[in-house]
């Protein structure tokens, strides 16, 4: 099918560009900016998008656009650093901005006079459409274009960037100083879609059905007739991954569910029911809670916790594999954001945020070859695939839950007592959100605008290793604090805190303090992502 190649210059938003292109039902792949020519051109792209990045084009060893990109004669869209790299490569000038632009900015279109240029009319129309309906945009840069390369014209300006967008209408080269891929740029997705479909001429053929077809063929080719273990946690990702593999190889798949003792309330029973009743897959349940709590004893550093959980998972699966005749393959529900934030080998140009247990936490001497059918899918694509596979809505649209479980939400030392405390508090929050109709689900997409803005994409309680003084029944208490975290997001790459009703928060707080032994204070996290992550660890 038609494809777009996205060149990653180190931006944490590079995968978000890919997600926006995928939303237009266009297949794309992300490559490091210095990937070999044969690797990039192997997908036969019909255009290139250059991502942002943290560097300056004038720094020593700064990323640059490889010469073969220009020799293809294909359209190019540079975003932020990508625009600056395009300018620098083609003879324009980039300088440090007297005033950096971070956050919301207003731009003014400059394309009104383009129809008088000597360029063909269709390119003038492209310039108009490229900037269509854009006025408020999201900026994040310290450098700016001060002199256009030969053949380019200015398409937009902002208060601090006189050249906020540019285009060479003959060669179909475009650059924007802002970030159209983020939701903070209203209609930014239209700019990307227009570039991909109208300027590059790509046909929209990337659908859940095509994803399933391609994944099934790839899985069958990878595993052949061998048996495969699936590591399932009951979460959306591992469930859809197992369903995809089961569709590809049927009874060759054995699903293994490890009860770590770090699950949400009643989760073990729900997972077993879902897999046996809906996937009709063989499921082996392993109670390994003693092993996990023993391994985590005395550990408080977040990265170490994740590494311990990752290795313990693998060791347990290796034990199951020995009992099952040593299958070679292990299925994991790794998705794109896991890879991004862990800075896995194929993302070594980006800054590491944290290790995910199934990416950065894997032991080097692991005895499995991984099967990761979702590795380059975003959460919304995973859910769409799950629905197309016939999985129940309750499973596909359940609240996201990290692979390391409540380890991630139990700050400080992880003990049975503290995890039990956290589990009960979390259950209260979920119960109250569910009663209020604010627990994110597929149905929330059909809600009214006001209701939809409140519906949570992810909500949970975090137990803090902080004790404070309280009063209960005229008696002094000295107990732990809990934090409520509830966010709204479409892609989980960026997120905003949910504006939950005050009476709901008061009800949750009251129930937690009165019903959960050991917690006497509840706070609400009102930090967006960025600068924070969704999880606390």
Short mmCIF file of C-alpha atoms in Angstrom, two decimals:
data_model
loop_
_atom_site.label_atom_id
_atom_site.label_comp_id
_atom_site.label_asym_id
_atom_site.label_seq_id
_atom_site.Cartn_x
_atom_site.Cartn_y
_atom_site.Cartn_z
CA UNK A 1 0.00 0.00 0.00
CA UNK A 2 0.98 3.66 -0.32
CA UNK A 3 3.25 4.82 2.50
CA UNK A 4 4.83 7.89 4.11
CA UNK A 5 8.28 7.86 5.72
CA UNK A 6 8.67 9.94 8.89
CA UNK A 7 12.24 10.85 9.79
CA UNK A 8 12.78 11.21 13.53
CA UNK A 9 15.19 13.94 14.64
CA UNK A 10 14.75 13.08 18.33
CA UNK A 11 11.32 14.52 19.10
CA UNK A 12 9.17 12.90 21.76
CA UNK A 13 6.25 13.77 19.47
CA UNK A 14 7.58 11.85 16.46
CA UNK A 15 5.19 8.94 17.10
CA UNK A 16 2.38 11.44 17.42
CA UNK A 17 3.02 12.54 13.84
CA UNK A 18 2.73 8.90 12.85
CA UNK A 19 -0.53 8.59 14.75
CA UNK A 20 -2.03 11.57 12.94
CA UNK A 21 -1.04 10.10 9.58
CA UNK A 22 -2.52 6.75 10.59
CA UNK A 23 -5.76 8.52 11.55
CA UNK A 24 -6.05 9.44 7.88
CA UNK A 25 -5.90 5.68 7.17
CA UNK A 26 -2.46 6.09 5.62
CA UNK A 27 0.34 3.69 6.49
CA UNK A 28 3.59 5.26 7.66
CA UNK A 29 6.79 4.15 9.30
CA UNK A 30 9.15 6.04 11.56
CA UNK A 31 12.90 5.96 10.92
CA UNK A 32 15.88 7.54 12.68
CA UNK A 33 17.04 10.52 10.63
CA UNK A 34 20.28 8.70 9.76
CA UNK A 35 18.74 5.35 8.85
CA UNK A 36 20.33 3.76 5.75
CA UNK A 37 18.90 4.73 2.38
CA UNK A 38 17.92 1.17 1.54
CA UNK A 39 16.00 0.83 4.82
CA UNK A 40 13.93 3.97 4.31
CA UNK A 41 13.27 3.48 0.61
CA UNK A 42 12.35 -0.18 1.13
CA UNK A 43 8.79 0.89 2.02
CA UNK A 44 8.58 2.88 -1.24
CA UNK A 45 7.33 6.11 0.38
CA UNK A 46 5.41 8.71 -1.58
CA UNK A 47 6.60 11.54 0.65
CA UNK A 48 8.64 12.46 3.73
CA UNK A 49 7.76 14.18 7.00
CA UNK A 50 10.63 15.52 9.10
CA UNK A 51 9.99 15.61 12.85
CA UNK A 52 11.01 18.17 15.43
CA UNK A 53 13.97 17.69 17.71
CA UNK A 54 15.89 19.20 20.64
CA UNK A 55 19.03 20.31 18.75
CA UNK A 56 20.08 23.39 16.79
CA UNK A 57 21.07 22.94 13.15
CA UNK A 58 24.34 24.77 13.82
CA UNK A 59 25.48 22.52 16.66
CA UNK A 60 28.36 20.13 16.12
CA UNK A 61 27.09 16.76 14.88
CA UNK A 62 23.53 18.13 14.58
CA UNK A 63 21.10 15.84 12.73
CA UNK A 64 20.71 16.66 9.04
CA UNK A 65 18.68 15.60 6.01
CA UNK A 66 20.49 12.94 4.02
CA UNK A 67 21.12 13.88 0.38
CA UNK A 68 19.24 10.93 -1.09
CA UNK A 69 15.99 12.32 0.38
CA UNK A 70 16.19 15.28 -1.99
CA UNK A 71 17.25 13.10 -4.92
CA UNK A 72 14.00 11.12 -4.73
CA UNK A 73 12.09 14.20 -5.90
CA UNK A 74 9.29 13.37 -3.44
CA UNK A 75 7.33 15.96 -1.39
CA UNK A 76 8.78 16.96 2.00
CA UNK A 77 7.11 18.50 5.05
CA UNK A 78 9.44 19.74 7.80
CA UNK A 79 8.05 20.33 11.30
CA UNK A 80 9.89 22.65 13.74
CA UNK A 81 13.50 21.32 13.69
CA UNK A 82 12.55 19.57 10.45
CA UNK A 83 11.74 22.96 8.91
CA UNK A 84 15.01 24.39 10.18
CA UNK A 85 16.97 21.40 8.84
CA UNK A 86 15.24 21.86 5.46
CA UNK A 87 16.13 25.56 5.44
CA UNK A 88 19.74 24.93 6.42
CA UNK A 89 20.21 22.18 3.82
CA UNK A 90 18.83 24.32 0.97
CA UNK A 91 20.80 27.50 1.65
CA UNK A 92 18.49 29.46 3.93
CA UNK A 93 19.41 30.90 7.31
CA UNK A 94 18.47 29.81 10.83
CA UNK A 95 19.29 31.93 13.88
CA UNK A 96 18.68 31.84 17.59
CA UNK A 97 15.41 33.57 18.37
CA UNK A 98 15.53 36.69 20.53
CA UNK A 99 12.46 35.36 22.30
CA UNK A 100 11.70 31.65 22.44
CA UNK A 101 8.20 30.47 21.62
CA UNK A 102 6.76 27.76 23.83
CA UNK A 103 3.04 27.12 24.03
CA UNK A 104 0.07 28.62 22.28
CA UNK A 105 0.71 31.20 19.56
CA UNK A 106 -1.32 32.98 16.91
CA UNK A 107 -0.24 32.81 13.27
CA UNK A 108 -1.35 34.87 10.30
CA UNK A 109 -1.63 33.30 6.85
CA UNK A 110 0.39 34.95 4.08
CA UNK A 111 -0.88 32.89 1.16
CA UNK A 112 -3.48 35.32 -0.19
CA UNK A 113 -1.22 36.54 -3.02
CA UNK A 114 0.13 33.19 -4.13
CA UNK A 115 -2.23 32.85 -7.08
CA UNK A 116 -0.24 35.57 -8.86
CA UNK A 117 2.97 33.53 -8.71
CA UNK A 118 4.33 31.73 -11.73
CA UNK A 119 3.81 28.35 -10.05
CA UNK A 120 1.11 26.03 -11.44
CA UNK A 121 -2.32 26.74 -10.01
CA UNK A 122 -2.58 23.36 -8.30
CA UNK A 123 0.44 24.19 -6.14
CA UNK A 124 -1.02 27.56 -5.20
CA UNK A 125 -4.17 25.74 -4.17
CA UNK A 126 -2.06 23.34 -2.11
CA UNK A 127 -0.51 26.24 -0.22
CA UNK A 128 -3.94 27.67 0.54
CA UNK A 129 -5.25 24.33 1.74
CA UNK A 130 -2.12 23.60 3.75
CA UNK A 131 -2.75 26.68 5.90
CA UNK A 132 -6.54 26.35 5.83
CA UNK A 133 -8.30 27.10 9.15
CA UNK A 134 -5.04 27.50 11.07
CA UNK A 135 -4.73 30.48 13.39
CA UNK A 136 -3.94 29.15 16.87
CA UNK A 137 -0.95 26.79 16.92
CA UNK A 138 1.44 25.14 19.38
CA UNK A 139 5.03 26.39 19.25
CA UNK A 140 8.10 24.85 20.89
CA UNK A 141 11.36 26.29 19.58
CA UNK A 142 14.34 28.47 20.42
CA UNK A 143 15.62 29.00 16.87
CA UNK A 144 13.79 30.56 13.93
CA UNK A 145 14.11 30.98 10.16
CA UNK A 146 15.50 34.41 9.24
CA UNK A 147 16.16 33.88 5.53
CA UNK A 148 14.24 31.57 3.18
CA UNK A 149 16.06 29.20 0.83
CA UNK A 150 15.87 29.99 -2.88
CA UNK A 151 12.52 29.06 -4.41
CA UNK A 152 10.56 29.28 -1.13
CA UNK A 153 7.82 31.75 -0.20
CA UNK A 154 6.48 32.64 3.24
CA UNK A 155 3.12 31.05 4.03
CA UNK A 156 2.55 32.31 7.60
CA UNK A 157 4.03 34.42 10.38
CA UNK A 158 3.64 34.71 14.15
CA UNK A 159 4.57 37.39 16.65
CA UNK A 160 8.06 35.96 17.18
CA UNK A 161 8.51 34.06 13.90
CA UNK A 162 8.21 36.18 10.74
CA UNK A 163 8.59 32.94 8.78
CA UNK A 164 6.34 30.52 10.68
CA UNK A 165 5.54 28.49 7.55
CA UNK A 166 7.14 28.27 4.12
CA UNK A 167 6.77 26.44 0.84
CA UNK A 168 8.56 25.72 -2.41
CA UNK A 169 5.49 25.23 -4.57
CA UNK A 170 7.36 23.76 -7.53
CA UNK A 171 9.24 21.04 -5.64
CA UNK A 172 6.44 20.48 -3.09
CA UNK A 173 8.71 21.23 -0.14
CA UNK A 174 6.95 22.72 2.90
CA UNK A 175 7.95 23.68 6.42
CA UNK A 176 6.03 24.77 9.52
CA UNK A 177 7.62 26.13 12.68
CA UNK A 178 4.72 24.92 14.85
CA UNK A 179 3.54 21.41 15.72
CA UNK A 180 0.41 20.39 13.76
CA UNK A 181 0.51 16.91 15.30
CA UNK A 182 -0.53 17.99 18.82
CA UNK A 183 -4.12 18.64 19.85
CA UNK A 184 -3.13 22.12 20.98
CA UNK A 185 -3.01 23.05 17.27
CA UNK A 186 -6.69 23.00 16.23
CA UNK A 187 -7.10 21.64 12.69
CA UNK A 188 -3.44 20.63 12.64
CA UNK A 189 -4.46 17.14 11.57
CA UNK A 190 -6.04 18.65 8.44
CA UNK A 191 -2.69 20.11 7.47
CA UNK A 192 -1.04 16.69 7.79
CA UNK A 193 -3.85 14.91 5.98
CA UNK A 194 -3.76 17.40 3.13
CA UNK A 195 -0.01 17.02 2.75
CA UNK A 196 -0.21 13.23 2.79
CA UNK A 197 -3.22 12.66 0.57
CA UNK A 198 -3.40 15.69 -1.72
CA UNK A 199 0.22 16.75 -2.10
CA UNK A 200 1.80 13.27 -1.86
CA UNK A 201 -1.13 11.50 -3.54
CA UNK A 202 -1.36 8.66 -1.03
CA UNK A 203 -4.48 6.48 -1.00
CA UNK A 204 -6.03 5.78 2.45
CA UNK A 205 -5.80 2.00 2.81
CA UNK A 206 -4.65 1.52 6.43
CA UNK A 207 -7.70 0.11 8.23
CA UNK A 208 -8.29 -2.35 11.12
CA UNK A 209 -9.01 -5.05 8.55
CA UNK A 210 -5.72 -4.41 6.74
CA UNK A 211 -3.82 -4.30 10.05
CA UNK A 212 -5.25 -7.70 11.01
CA UNK A 213 -4.51 -9.20 7.61
CA UNK A 214 -0.91 -7.96 7.62
CA UNK A 215 -0.35 -8.96 11.27
CA UNK A 216 -1.70 -12.49 10.79
CA UNK A 217 0.59 -13.05 7.80
CA UNK A 218 3.61 -11.70 9.70
CA UNK A 219 2.88 -13.85 12.79
CA UNK A 220 2.44 -16.99 10.72
CA UNK A 221 5.72 -16.32 8.93
CA UNK A 222 7.57 -15.70 12.20
CA UNK A 223 6.40 -18.68 14.28
CA UNK A 224 5.58 -21.31 11.67
CA UNK A 225 4.10 -24.41 13.33
CA UNK A 226 5.71 -23.91 16.75
CA UNK A 227 3.89 -23.40 20.03
CA UNK A 228 3.71 -19.87 21.42
CA UNK A 229 3.22 -18.46 24.92
CA UNK A 230 1.20 -15.27 25.39
CA UNK A 231 1.93 -13.08 28.38
CA UNK A 232 -1.50 -11.73 29.35
CA UNK A 233 -2.32 -9.27 32.09
CA UNK A 234 -5.98 -8.64 31.30
CA UNK A 235 -5.17 -5.22 29.92
CA UNK A 236 -6.24 -4.05 26.49
CA UNK A 237 -2.85 -4.46 24.84
CA UNK A 238 -2.01 -7.99 25.96
CA UNK A 239 -5.57 -9.15 25.25
CA UNK A 240 -5.61 -7.82 21.67
CA UNK A 241 -2.09 -9.15 21.05
CA UNK A 242 -3.17 -12.61 22.22
CA UNK A 243 -6.33 -12.43 20.10
CA UNK A 244 -4.30 -11.53 17.00
CA UNK A 245 -1.88 -14.40 17.56
CA UNK A 246 -4.74 -16.79 18.27
CA UNK A 247 -6.38 -15.79 14.98
CA UNK A 248 -3.09 -16.46 13.20
CA UNK A 249 -2.10 -19.82 14.76
CA UNK A 250 -5.10 -21.10 16.75
CA UNK A 251 -4.32 -23.89 19.22
CA UNK A 252 -0.57 -23.36 18.90
CA UNK A 253 -1.10 -20.50 21.40
CA UNK A 254 -1.08 -20.99 25.16
CA UNK A 255 -1.97 -17.91 27.23
CA UNK A 256 -0.27 -17.51 30.59
CA UNK A 257 -1.72 -15.19 33.22
CA UNK A 258 0.51 -14.35 36.16
CA UNK A 259 -1.19 -13.15 39.32
CA UNK A 260 1.54 -10.91 40.71
CA UNK A 261 -0.44 -9.80 43.73
CA UNK A 262 -0.22 -6.34 42.19
CA UNK A 263 -3.53 -6.35 40.31
CA UNK A 264 -6.65 -4.29 40.77
CA UNK A 265 -9.55 -5.60 42.83
CA UNK A 266 -11.14 -8.78 41.41
CA UNK A 267 -8.94 -8.54 38.33
CA UNK A 268 -7.72 -12.12 38.37
CA UNK A 269 -11.24 -13.55 38.09
CA UNK A 270 -12.16 -11.07 35.35
CA UNK A 271 -9.10 -11.95 33.26
CA UNK A 272 -9.71 -15.70 33.49
CA UNK A 273 -13.36 -15.28 32.50
CA UNK A 274 -12.59 -13.01 29.53
CA UNK A 275 -9.97 -15.32 28.03
CA UNK A 276 -11.84 -18.57 28.46
CA UNK A 277 -15.23 -17.24 27.39
CA UNK A 278 -14.28 -14.87 24.56
CA UNK A 279 -10.87 -15.85 23.24
CA UNK A 280 -11.50 -19.58 23.74
CA UNK A 281 -7.78 -19.88 24.30
CA UNK A 282 -5.99 -22.22 26.67
CA UNK A 283 -5.19 -20.22 29.80
CA UNK A 284 -2.74 -21.14 32.53
CA UNK A 285 -3.05 -19.07 35.72
CA UNK A 286 0.04 -18.77 37.92
CA UNK A 287 -0.05 -17.35 41.45
CA UNK A 288 3.37 -15.74 41.84
CA UNK A 289 2.54 -13.03 44.37
CA UNK A 290 5.01 -14.33 46.96
CA UNK A 291 7.86 -14.19 44.44
CA UNK A 292 7.08 -10.63 43.36
CA UNK A 293 6.71 -9.22 46.86
CA UNK A 294 9.91 -10.96 47.93
CA UNK A 295 11.82 -9.55 44.95
CA UNK A 296 10.51 -6.02 45.59
CA UNK A 297 11.23 -6.00 49.32
CA UNK A 298 13.09 -2.86 50.36
CA UNK A 299 13.15 -1.43 46.80
CA UNK A 300 11.95 2.16 46.35
CA UNK A 301 13.67 3.42 43.17
CA UNK A 302 11.16 3.41 40.25
CA UNK A 303 13.50 2.19 37.50
CA UNK A 304 14.74 -0.64 39.69
CA UNK A 305 11.15 -1.68 40.44
CA UNK A 306 10.36 -1.86 36.72
CA UNK A 307 13.48 -3.88 35.97
CA UNK A 308 12.70 -6.31 38.79
CA UNK A 309 9.13 -6.81 37.59
CA UNK A 310 10.25 -7.20 33.96
CA UNK A 311 12.82 -9.84 34.81
CA UNK A 312 10.51 -11.68 37.20
CA UNK A 313 7.83 -11.91 34.52
CA UNK A 314 10.27 -13.43 32.07
CA UNK A 315 11.67 -15.91 34.59
CA UNK A 316 8.18 -17.11 35.44
CA UNK A 317 7.32 -17.54 31.77
CA UNK A 318 10.55 -19.42 31.25
CA UNK A 319 9.46 -21.78 34.04
CA UNK A 320 6.10 -22.30 32.34
CA UNK A 321 7.86 -22.84 29.02
CA UNK A 322 9.96 -25.65 30.48
CA UNK A 323 6.79 -27.38 31.66
CA UNK A 324 5.25 -26.96 28.20
CA UNK A 325 8.17 -28.34 26.23
CA UNK A 326 10.12 -25.09 25.88
CA UNK A 327 8.19 -22.99 23.32
CA UNK A 328 10.51 -20.58 21.56
CA UNK A 329 8.15 -17.62 21.23
CA UNK A 330 6.59 -15.22 23.74
CA UNK A 331 3.76 -12.82 22.84
CA UNK A 332 3.80 -9.38 24.45
CA UNK A 333 1.38 -6.47 24.17
CA UNK A 334 4.08 -3.86 23.59
CA UNK A 335 2.69 -0.76 21.86
CA UNK A 336 4.29 2.33 20.34
CA UNK A 337 4.21 4.59 23.45
CA UNK A 338 6.03 1.84 25.41
CA UNK A 339 8.82 1.91 22.85
CA UNK A 340 8.94 5.71 22.76
CA UNK A 341 9.24 6.26 26.50
CA UNK A 342 11.67 3.39 27.01
CA UNK A 343 14.01 4.58 24.24
CA UNK A 344 14.33 1.05 22.86
CA UNK A 345 17.11 0.42 20.32
CA UNK A 346 14.98 1.65 17.43
CA UNK A 347 14.40 4.89 19.34
CA UNK A 348 17.97 5.62 20.43
CA UNK A 349 17.85 9.19 19.12
CA UNK A 350 15.18 10.18 21.66
CA UNK A 351 15.63 10.88 25.36
CA UNK A 352 14.65 8.09 27.72
CA UNK A 353 11.66 8.90 29.94
CA UNK A 354 11.24 5.61 31.80
CA UNK A 355 11.66 1.88 31.25
CA UNK A 356 8.59 -0.20 30.53
CA UNK A 357 8.69 -3.69 31.97
CA UNK A 358 8.26 -5.25 28.53
CA UNK A 359 10.81 -3.04 26.73
CA UNK A 360 13.60 -1.54 28.81
CA UNK A 361 13.13 -4.05 31.65
CA UNK A 362 13.78 -7.25 29.69
CA UNK A 363 16.78 -9.31 30.84
CA UNK A 364 19.63 -9.65 28.34
CA UNK A 365 19.77 -13.46 28.69
CA UNK A 366 16.04 -13.91 27.99
CA UNK A 367 15.37 -17.31 26.37
CA UNK A 368 12.41 -16.23 24.21
CA UNK A 369 12.04 -14.67 20.82
CA UNK A 370 9.37 -12.00 21.17
CA UNK A 371 6.21 -11.79 19.10
CA UNK A 372 4.94 -8.21 19.34
CA UNK A 373 2.09 -7.68 16.85
CA UNK A 374 1.15 -4.27 18.35
CA UNK A 375 4.65 -2.79 18.64
CA UNK A 376 3.95 -0.02 16.12
CA UNK A 377 0.29 0.62 16.95
CA UNK A 378 -1.20 3.35 19.10
CA UNK A 379 -3.80 2.71 21.77
CA UNK A 380 -6.74 3.80 19.60
CA UNK A 381 -5.56 1.51 16.79
CA UNK A 382 -5.22 -1.37 19.25
CA UNK A 383 -8.80 -0.86 20.39
CA UNK A 384 -10.07 -0.66 16.80
CA UNK A 385 -8.31 -3.93 16.02
CA UNK A 386 -9.75 -5.52 19.16
CA UNK A 387 -13.27 -4.58 18.14
CA UNK A 388 -12.68 -5.89 14.61
CA UNK A 389 -11.53 -9.20 16.14
CA UNK A 390 -14.81 -9.46 18.04
CA UNK A 391 -13.50 -8.91 21.57
CA UNK A 392 -16.12 -7.69 24.07
CA UNK A 393 -16.40 -3.94 24.57
CA UNK A 394 -15.79 -4.30 28.33
CA UNK A 395 -12.38 -5.79 27.59
CA UNK A 396 -11.40 -3.51 24.70
CA UNK A 397 -12.38 -0.28 26.45
CA UNK A 398 -11.29 -1.06 30.00
CA UNK A 399 -9.09 1.42 31.84
CA UNK A 400 -5.40 1.14 30.88
CA UNK A 401 -3.27 -0.61 33.47
CA UNK A 402 0.54 -0.74 33.51
CA UNK A 403 2.23 -4.09 33.09
CA UNK A 404 4.12 -3.79 36.41
CA UNK A 405 0.70 -3.38 38.03
CA UNK A 406 0.21 -1.48 41.27
CA UNK A 407 4.00 -1.40 41.71
CA UNK A 408 3.93 1.73 39.57
CA UNK A 409 1.28 3.39 41.75
CA UNK A 410 2.64 2.35 45.14
CA UNK A 411 5.40 4.90 45.64
CA UNK A 412 8.07 3.89 48.09
CA UNK A 413 8.44 0.30 49.26
CA UNK A 414 5.97 -2.23 47.84
CA UNK A 415 4.47 -4.41 50.58
CA UNK A 416 1.32 -6.53 50.76
CA UNK A 417 -0.17 -4.18 53.33
CA UNK A 418 0.44 -1.04 51.27
CA UNK A 419 -0.72 -2.64 48.01
CA UNK A 420 -3.92 -3.85 49.72
CA UNK A 421 -4.50 -0.31 50.97
CA UNK A 422 -3.96 1.09 47.48
CA UNK A 423 -6.18 -1.55 45.84
CA UNK A 424 -9.15 -0.68 48.06
CA UNK A 425 -8.74 3.06 47.52
CA UNK A 426 -8.48 2.57 43.75
CA UNK A 427 -11.63 0.44 43.72
CA UNK A 428 -13.54 3.24 45.45
CA UNK A 429 -12.45 5.79 42.83
CA UNK A 430 -13.42 3.51 39.94
CA UNK A 431 -16.75 2.71 41.56
CA UNK A 432 -17.67 6.37 42.00
CA UNK A 433 -16.54 7.33 38.48
CA UNK A 434 -18.57 4.46 37.07
CA UNK A 435 -21.70 5.50 39.00
CA UNK A 436 -21.25 9.05 37.70
CA UNK A 437 -20.84 7.86 34.10
CA UNK A 438 -17.36 9.37 33.91
CA UNK A 439 -15.32 6.22 33.46
CA UNK A 440 -13.90 6.44 29.96
CA UNK A 441 -15.37 3.99 27.47
CA UNK A 442 -16.45 3.72 23.88
CA UNK A 443 -19.86 5.15 24.79
CA UNK A 444 -18.23 8.38 25.96
CA UNK A 445 -17.47 9.25 22.33
CA UNK A 446 -21.20 9.64 21.74
CA UNK A 447 -21.74 11.85 24.79
CA UNK A 448 -22.48 15.52 24.63
CA UNK A 449 -19.55 17.88 24.39
CA UNK A 450 -19.78 18.79 28.08
CA UNK A 451 -19.96 15.18 29.23
CA UNK A 452 -17.20 14.08 26.92
CA UNK A 453 -14.83 16.68 28.30
CA UNK A 454 -15.30 15.21 31.78
CA UNK A 455 -15.07 11.52 30.88
CA UNK A 456 -11.76 10.10 32.01
CA UNK A 457 -9.42 8.27 29.66
CA UNK A 458 -7.47 6.91 32.63
CA UNK A 459 -8.07 7.25 36.35
CA UNK A 460 -6.44 5.69 39.38
CA UNK A 461 -5.16 6.24 42.91
CA UNK A 462 -1.49 6.60 43.85
CA UNK A 463 -0.33 5.72 47.37
CA UNK A 464 2.32 8.15 48.61
CA UNK A 465 5.12 7.30 51.07
CA UNK A 466 4.17 10.45 52.97
CA UNK A 467 2.57 10.50 56.39
CA UNK A 468 0.68 13.46 57.79
CA UNK A 469 -1.24 14.28 60.92
CA UNK A 470 -5.01 13.91 60.90
CA UNK A 471 -7.92 13.78 63.35
CA UNK A 472 -10.48 10.94 63.48
CA UNK A 473 -13.01 10.77 66.29
CA UNK A 474 -11.08 13.34 68.32
CA UNK A 475 -7.99 11.15 68.06
CA UNK A 476 -4.72 12.02 66.39
CA UNK A 477 -3.76 9.95 63.36
CA UNK A 478 -0.45 9.76 61.52
CA UNK A 479 -1.14 7.94 58.26
CA UNK A 480 -0.33 7.88 54.56
CA UNK A 481 -1.68 10.16 51.83
CA UNK A 482 -3.33 9.07 48.58
CA UNK A 483 -3.41 11.01 45.32
CA UNK A 484 -6.16 10.79 42.73
CA UNK A 485 -4.98 10.92 39.11
CA UNK A 486 -7.58 11.31 36.32
CA UNK A 487 -6.73 12.44 32.80
CA UNK A 488 -8.35 13.01 29.43
CA UNK A 489 -6.43 12.15 26.28
CA UNK A 490 -6.88 10.75 22.79
CA UNK A 491 -3.41 9.37 22.20
CA UNK A 492 -1.73 8.97 25.63
CA UNK A 493 1.26 10.89 24.28
CA UNK A 494 -0.16 14.12 25.72
CA UNK A 495 -2.86 14.38 28.38
CA UNK A 496 -4.74 16.93 30.46
CA UNK A 497 -6.11 16.51 33.97
CA UNK A 498 -9.83 15.79 34.11
CA UNK A 499 -12.04 18.55 35.51
CA UNK A 500 -14.03 16.23 37.76
CA UNK A 501 -16.99 17.67 39.72
CA UNK A 502 -16.07 18.84 43.19
CA UNK A 503 -18.87 16.86 44.84
CA UNK A 504 -17.58 13.68 43.19
CA UNK A 505 -14.05 14.31 44.45
CA UNK A 506 -15.40 15.04 47.92
CA UNK A 507 -17.36 11.77 47.89
CA UNK A 508 -14.32 9.75 46.78
CA UNK A 509 -12.12 11.41 49.41
CA UNK A 510 -14.63 10.78 52.16
CA UNK A 511 -15.05 7.12 51.27
CA UNK A 512 -11.30 6.48 51.03
CA UNK A 513 -10.53 8.08 54.38
CA UNK A 514 -13.44 6.34 56.12
CA UNK A 515 -13.24 2.91 54.47
CA UNK A 516 -9.53 2.33 53.91
CA UNK A 517 -7.38 1.70 56.95
CA UNK A 518 -4.12 3.66 56.92
CA UNK A 519 -5.05 6.65 54.71
CA UNK A 520 -6.06 9.95 56.29
CA UNK A 521 -5.49 12.44 53.46
CA UNK A 522 -6.49 12.57 49.75
CA UNK A 523 -5.14 15.03 47.16
CA UNK A 524 -5.94 15.58 43.46
CA UNK A 525 -3.22 15.73 40.80
CA UNK A 526 -3.83 18.63 38.38
CA UNK A 527 -0.67 18.28 36.28
CA UNK A 528 -0.83 17.77 32.51
CA UNK A 529 1.43 15.57 30.35
CA UNK A 530 3.88 17.12 29.65
CA UNK A 531 5.47 18.14 31.97
CA UNK A 532 4.37 15.13 34.03
CA UNK A 533 3.79 11.58 32.82
CA UNK A 534 0.39 9.96 33.30
CA UNK A 535 1.69 7.45 35.83
CA UNK A 536 3.69 8.75 38.78
CA UNK A 537 6.54 6.25 38.38
#
